[in-house]
């Protein structure tokens, strides 16, 4: 289980995402990728090092004020570009740390609803499930990405830290956690999320640790957290120590 970073800012988040992934490299990984919203969903993935992903991102001139990124340690599906995160469903993208235990059952249901799978991962089921909740193919159509993620997670069994963006909501980053670590930080230019506080340090050492069952909506000026019962909650801000490596 490797790394997640995400950000929604008043400026280009690409340098933060790549720096964050580099900070998490010591944990080991087999591939890396990121997705940015900038007049639509833009994605780049690589089975090489984060620095090689950076070269690809430069070549494609990717940038955006909101994005998610991931280093993968494969649990379902071989290390390959098609299995690297982010996984997409239409214009929605997801990064995930952890394991979705009921992925086979979800894959059968979502394939039956017409979703086409392009990877062997458990994670791709999450992308299609959230899209299905947004579209009203599972339950009633959700009015927002935040509500779609809230509608989707009760269907997931296993451990996850998730970060999700959708081109139709280019100012919203949604994250959720159950069993895998995830934390938020507020910087001068916006809000940040990561699976490890070290990945936030380039922007902030003031960190809010999400609890199991929490789902958060991040925008440039605001963060909203709901707990597993759907109650609006706040989480204490702690100061993370300086990097020792
Ligand atoms: N289970 C997912 C996969 O195999 C995520 C692995 C991870 O945490 O990096 O793609």
Tab-separated table of C-alpha atoms and ligand atoms in Angstrom:
chain	number	residue	atom	x	y	z
A	1	UNK	CA	0.000	0.000	0.000
A	2	UNK	CA	1.690	3.075	-1.182
A	3	UNK	CA	1.005	6.743	-1.538
A	4	UNK	CA	-1.737	9.238	-2.273
A	5	UNK	CA	-1.513	12.979	-2.648
A	6	UNK	CA	-4.165	15.435	-3.770
A	7	UNK	CA	-4.667	19.177	-3.814
A	8	UNK	CA	-7.099	21.935	-4.713
A	9	UNK	CA	-5.479	25.359	-4.910
A	10	UNK	CA	-5.476	28.823	-6.417
A	11	UNK	CA	-2.344	27.839	-8.363
A	12	UNK	CA	-0.965	24.898	-10.353
A	13	UNK	CA	-0.845	21.841	-8.069
A	14	UNK	CA	1.377	19.729	-10.362
A	15	UNK	CA	4.689	20.592	-8.590
A	16	UNK	CA	3.131	19.759	-5.197
A	17	UNK	CA	1.772	16.435	-6.465
A	18	UNK	CA	5.129	15.364	-7.932
A	19	UNK	CA	7.084	16.519	-4.867
A	20	UNK	CA	4.617	14.692	-2.631
A	21	UNK	CA	5.011	11.463	-4.615
A	22	UNK	CA	8.783	11.818	-4.470
A	23	UNK	CA	8.601	12.164	-0.681
A	24	UNK	CA	6.691	8.866	-0.571
A	25	UNK	CA	9.074	6.994	-2.903
A	26	UNK	CA	11.013	5.445	-0.003
A	27	UNK	CA	7.966	3.281	0.732
A	28	UNK	CA	8.493	1.434	-2.555
A	29	UNK	CA	6.150	1.335	-5.545
A	30	UNK	CA	5.791	-0.228	-8.965
A	31	UNK	CA	4.123	2.592	-10.891
A	32	UNK	CA	2.943	6.149	-10.498
A	33	UNK	CA	0.362	8.436	-11.994
A	34	UNK	CA	-1.622	11.616	-11.652
A	35	UNK	CA	-4.794	13.241	-12.917
A	36	UNK	CA	-5.474	16.962	-13.176
A	37	UNK	CA	-8.585	18.926	-14.018
A	38	UNK	CA	-8.024	21.693	-16.504
A	39	UNK	CA	-10.882	22.097	-18.967
A	40	UNK	CA	-11.408	18.327	-18.642
A	41	UNK	CA	-9.652	15.371	-17.113
A	42	UNK	CA	-5.946	14.945	-17.969
A	43	UNK	CA	-4.078	11.824	-16.867
A	44	UNK	CA	-0.538	10.542	-17.045
A	45	UNK	CA	0.773	7.196	-15.771
A	46	UNK	CA	4.148	5.486	-15.780
A	47	UNK	CA	5.671	2.202	-14.638
A	48	UNK	CA	8.930	4.094	-14.116
A	49	UNK	CA	10.113	6.329	-11.319
A	50	UNK	CA	8.238	9.442	-10.214
A	51	UNK	CA	10.923	11.484	-12.020
A	52	UNK	CA	9.912	9.741	-15.273
A	53	UNK	CA	6.286	10.596	-14.592
A	54	UNK	CA	7.474	14.175	-14.153
A	55	UNK	CA	9.080	14.093	-17.598
A	56	UNK	CA	5.850	12.776	-19.143
A	57	UNK	CA	3.846	15.466	-17.373
A	58	UNK	CA	6.238	18.100	-18.720
A	59	UNK	CA	6.067	16.692	-22.246
A	60	UNK	CA	2.265	16.691	-22.185
A	61	UNK	CA	2.369	20.161	-20.544
A	62	UNK	CA	-0.099	18.992	-17.903
A	63	UNK	CA	-1.101	21.440	-15.233
A	64	UNK	CA	-4.174	22.347	-13.224
A	65	UNK	CA	-5.348	23.833	-9.948
A	66	UNK	CA	-6.817	20.540	-8.752
A	67	UNK	CA	-5.431	17.043	-8.973
A	68	UNK	CA	-4.724	13.644	-7.467
A	69	UNK	CA	-1.629	11.459	-7.657
A	70	UNK	CA	-0.531	7.990	-6.604
A	71	UNK	CA	2.337	5.584	-6.197
A	72	UNK	CA	1.115	2.002	-6.515
A	73	UNK	CA	2.132	-1.195	-4.799
A	74	UNK	CA	0.113	-3.739	-6.760
A	75	UNK	CA	-2.224	-6.040	-4.904
A	76	UNK	CA	-4.623	-6.832	-7.779
A	77	UNK	CA	-3.199	-6.892	-11.291
A	78	UNK	CA	0.430	-6.936	-12.389
A	79	UNK	CA	2.556	-3.780	-12.376
A	80	UNK	CA	1.655	-2.263	-15.759
A	81	UNK	CA	0.615	1.120	-17.064
A	82	UNK	CA	-2.976	-0.013	-17.575
A	83	UNK	CA	-3.142	-0.985	-13.880
A	84	UNK	CA	-1.486	2.202	-12.599
A	85	UNK	CA	-3.680	4.761	-10.864
A	86	UNK	CA	-5.579	7.056	-11.333
A	87	UNK	CA	-8.384	4.888	-12.680
A	88	UNK	CA	-11.114	6.638	-14.573
A	89	UNK	CA	-14.786	6.261	-15.349
A	90	UNK	CA	-15.842	8.808	-17.911
A	91	UNK	CA	-14.504	12.131	-16.641
A	92	UNK	CA	-14.075	10.917	-13.071
A	93	UNK	CA	-10.715	9.784	-11.646
A	94	UNK	CA	-9.829	7.850	-8.491
A	95	UNK	CA	-6.630	6.986	-6.640
A	96	UNK	CA	-6.740	4.314	-3.950
A	97	UNK	CA	-4.506	2.800	-1.312
A	98	UNK	CA	-5.647	-0.508	0.102
A	99	UNK	CA	-7.715	-3.460	-1.035
A	100	UNK	CA	-11.375	-3.674	-2.096
A	101	UNK	CA	-12.248	-7.186	-0.964
A	102	UNK	CA	-15.571	-7.433	-2.827
A	103	UNK	CA	-14.087	-6.182	-6.123
A	104	UNK	CA	-15.103	-9.318	-8.071
A	105	UNK	CA	-18.749	-8.970	-7.081
A	106	UNK	CA	-18.698	-5.230	-7.836
A	107	UNK	CA	-17.047	-5.874	-11.211
A	108	UNK	CA	-19.844	-8.265	-12.177
A	109	UNK	CA	-22.553	-5.781	-11.150
A	110	UNK	CA	-20.879	-2.788	-12.822
A	111	UNK	CA	-20.116	-4.728	-16.023
A	112	UNK	CA	-23.812	-5.627	-16.089
A	113	UNK	CA	-24.598	-1.897	-15.935
A	114	UNK	CA	-22.462	-1.340	-19.046
A	115	UNK	CA	-19.169	-0.176	-17.505
A	116	UNK	CA	-16.091	-1.340	-19.415
A	117	UNK	CA	-13.022	-2.279	-17.410
A	118	UNK	CA	-9.577	-1.434	-18.763
A	119	UNK	CA	-7.494	-2.734	-15.839
A	120	UNK	CA	-7.215	-5.809	-13.631
A	121	UNK	CA	-7.350	-3.785	-10.427
A	122	UNK	CA	-9.788	-3.787	-7.548
A	123	UNK	CA	-9.585	0.026	-7.655
A	124	UNK	CA	-11.266	0.454	-11.028
A	125	UNK	CA	-14.486	-0.855	-9.470
A	126	UNK	CA	-14.464	2.218	-7.184
A	127	UNK	CA	-14.228	4.608	-10.145
A	128	UNK	CA	-17.178	2.986	-11.914
A	129	UNK	CA	-19.179	2.642	-8.684
A	130	UNK	CA	-18.874	6.348	-7.857
A	131	UNK	CA	-19.789	7.203	-11.463
A	132	UNK	CA	-22.783	4.859	-11.206
A	133	UNK	CA	-23.905	6.621	-8.008
A	134	UNK	CA	-23.543	10.015	-9.712
A	135	UNK	CA	-25.501	8.832	-12.732
A	136	UNK	CA	-28.230	7.111	-10.730
A	137	UNK	CA	-27.350	3.664	-12.061
A	138	UNK	CA	-26.837	2.550	-8.459
A	139	UNK	CA	-29.458	4.125	-6.198
A	140	UNK	CA	-30.793	7.615	-6.872
A	141	UNK	CA	-28.642	10.019	-8.872
A	142	UNK	CA	-26.343	11.893	-6.474
A	143	UNK	CA	-26.425	15.695	-6.689
A	144	UNK	CA	-22.664	16.084	-6.252
A	145	UNK	CA	-19.383	14.174	-6.258
A	146	UNK	CA	-19.304	14.353	-2.452
A	147	UNK	CA	-22.751	12.759	-2.212
A	148	UNK	CA	-21.815	10.163	-4.848
A	149	UNK	CA	-18.779	9.086	-2.806
A	150	UNK	CA	-20.962	8.992	0.304
A	151	UNK	CA	-23.438	6.783	-1.576
A	152	UNK	CA	-20.670	4.531	-2.929
A	153	UNK	CA	-18.603	3.713	0.169
A	154	UNK	CA	-21.240	1.595	1.948
A	155	UNK	CA	-20.901	-0.801	-1.017
A	156	UNK	CA	-17.136	-1.205	-0.445
A	157	UNK	CA	-15.679	-3.971	1.726
A	158	UNK	CA	-12.036	-3.773	2.667
A	159	UNK	CA	-9.512	-1.053	3.366
A	160	UNK	CA	-9.175	2.171	1.480
A	161	UNK	CA	-7.901	5.670	1.313
A	162	UNK	CA	-9.492	7.319	-1.719
A	163	UNK	CA	-9.156	10.616	-3.528
A	164	UNK	CA	-11.630	11.439	-6.304
A	165	UNK	CA	-12.086	14.264	-8.814
A	166	UNK	CA	-14.659	14.819	-11.543
A	167	UNK	CA	-14.380	17.179	-14.490
A	168	UNK	CA	-17.944	18.377	-13.931
A	169	UNK	CA	-16.910	19.721	-10.495
A	170	UNK	CA	-13.522	21.278	-11.157
A	171	UNK	CA	-13.354	22.958	-7.741
A	172	UNK	CA	-13.970	19.894	-5.580
A	173	UNK	CA	-11.665	17.177	-4.307
A	174	UNK	CA	-13.342	14.377	-2.352
A	175	UNK	CA	-11.432	11.985	-0.093
A	176	UNK	CA	-12.502	9.067	2.089
A	177	UNK	CA	-10.792	6.625	4.384
A	178	UNK	CA	-11.454	3.282	6.021
A	179	UNK	CA	-8.517	1.330	7.375
A	180	UNK	CA	-5.825	3.109	5.353
A	181	UNK	CA	-4.333	6.402	6.563
A	182	UNK	CA	-5.337	9.750	5.076
A	183	UNK	CA	-4.826	13.297	6.297
A	184	UNK	CA	-5.567	16.855	5.263
A	185	UNK	CA	-3.547	20.033	5.393
A	186	UNK	CA	-4.328	23.693	4.809
A	187	UNK	CA	-1.737	25.808	3.034
A	188	UNK	CA	-1.665	29.419	1.892
A	189	UNK	CA	-3.087	28.524	-1.537
A	190	UNK	CA	-5.637	25.835	-0.705
A	191	UNK	CA	-6.215	22.404	0.793
A	192	UNK	CA	-4.096	19.295	0.477
A	193	UNK	CA	-4.565	15.587	1.197
A	194	UNK	CA	-2.050	12.769	1.568
A	195	UNK	CA	-1.617	9.286	2.954
A	196	UNK	CA	1.418	10.438	4.963
A	197	UNK	CA	2.125	13.793	6.618
A	198	UNK	CA	5.602	13.886	5.047
A	199	UNK	CA	3.995	14.401	1.630
A	200	UNK	CA	2.292	17.582	2.885
A	201	UNK	CA	5.381	19.182	4.349
A	202	UNK	CA	6.266	21.216	1.250
A	203	UNK	CA	3.021	23.179	1.917
A	204	UNK	CA	2.119	22.737	5.561
A	205	UNK	CA	2.940	20.966	8.811
A	206	UNK	CA	-0.548	21.616	10.208
A	207	UNK	CA	-2.320	18.312	9.655
A	208	UNK	CA	-5.840	16.960	10.308
A	209	UNK	CA	-5.894	13.173	10.571
A	210	UNK	CA	-9.114	11.694	9.188
A	211	UNK	CA	-10.733	8.887	11.156
A	212	UNK	CA	-12.123	5.650	9.788
A	213	UNK	CA	-15.388	6.298	7.973
A	214	UNK	CA	-14.639	9.984	7.338
A	215	UNK	CA	-15.436	11.510	3.948
A	216	UNK	CA	-14.191	15.024	3.213
A	217	UNK	CA	-14.892	17.622	0.542
A	218	UNK	CA	-12.016	20.001	-0.129
A	219	UNK	CA	-12.212	23.236	-2.063
A	220	UNK	CA	-9.808	26.182	-2.172
A	221	UNK	CA	-11.355	27.927	0.822
A	222	UNK	CA	-13.123	25.218	2.763
A	223	UNK	CA	-13.060	21.656	4.009
A	224	UNK	CA	-16.159	19.752	5.107
A	225	UNK	CA	-15.851	16.404	6.894
A	226	UNK	CA	-18.618	13.915	7.590
A	227	UNK	CA	-18.084	10.897	9.787
A	228	UNK	CA	-19.345	7.355	9.240
A	229	UNK	CA	-22.757	8.331	10.686
A	230	UNK	CA	-23.052	11.271	8.303
A	231	UNK	CA	-22.500	13.857	11.035
A	232	UNK	CA	-20.559	16.983	10.198
A	233	UNK	CA	-17.340	16.809	12.242
A	234	UNK	CA	-14.015	18.586	12.706
A	235	UNK	CA	-10.722	16.836	13.366
A	236	UNK	CA	-7.982	18.318	15.542
A	237	UNK	CA	-5.048	20.010	13.851
A	238	UNK	CA	-1.670	18.637	14.875
A	239	UNK	CA	1.784	19.873	13.921
A	240	UNK	CA	3.858	17.252	12.149
A	241	UNK	CA	7.612	17.081	12.890
A	242	UNK	CA	10.145	18.272	10.304
A	243	UNK	CA	11.385	15.623	7.859
A	244	UNK	CA	14.303	13.709	9.345
A	245	UNK	CA	15.383	11.881	6.167
B	1	LIG	N1	-5.250	-2.528	-4.571
B	1	LIG	C1	-4.858	-1.445	-5.424
B	1	LIG	C2	-4.104	-1.935	-6.647
B	1	LIG	O1	-3.650	-3.050	-6.671
B	1	LIG	C3	-4.076	-0.372	-4.680
B	1	LIG	C4	-2.710	-0.816	-4.209
B	1	LIG	C5	-1.984	0.284	-3.417
B	1	LIG	O2	-2.369	0.534	-2.269
B	1	LIG	O3	-1.039	0.874	-3.975
B	1	LIG	O4	-3.972	-1.197	-7.585
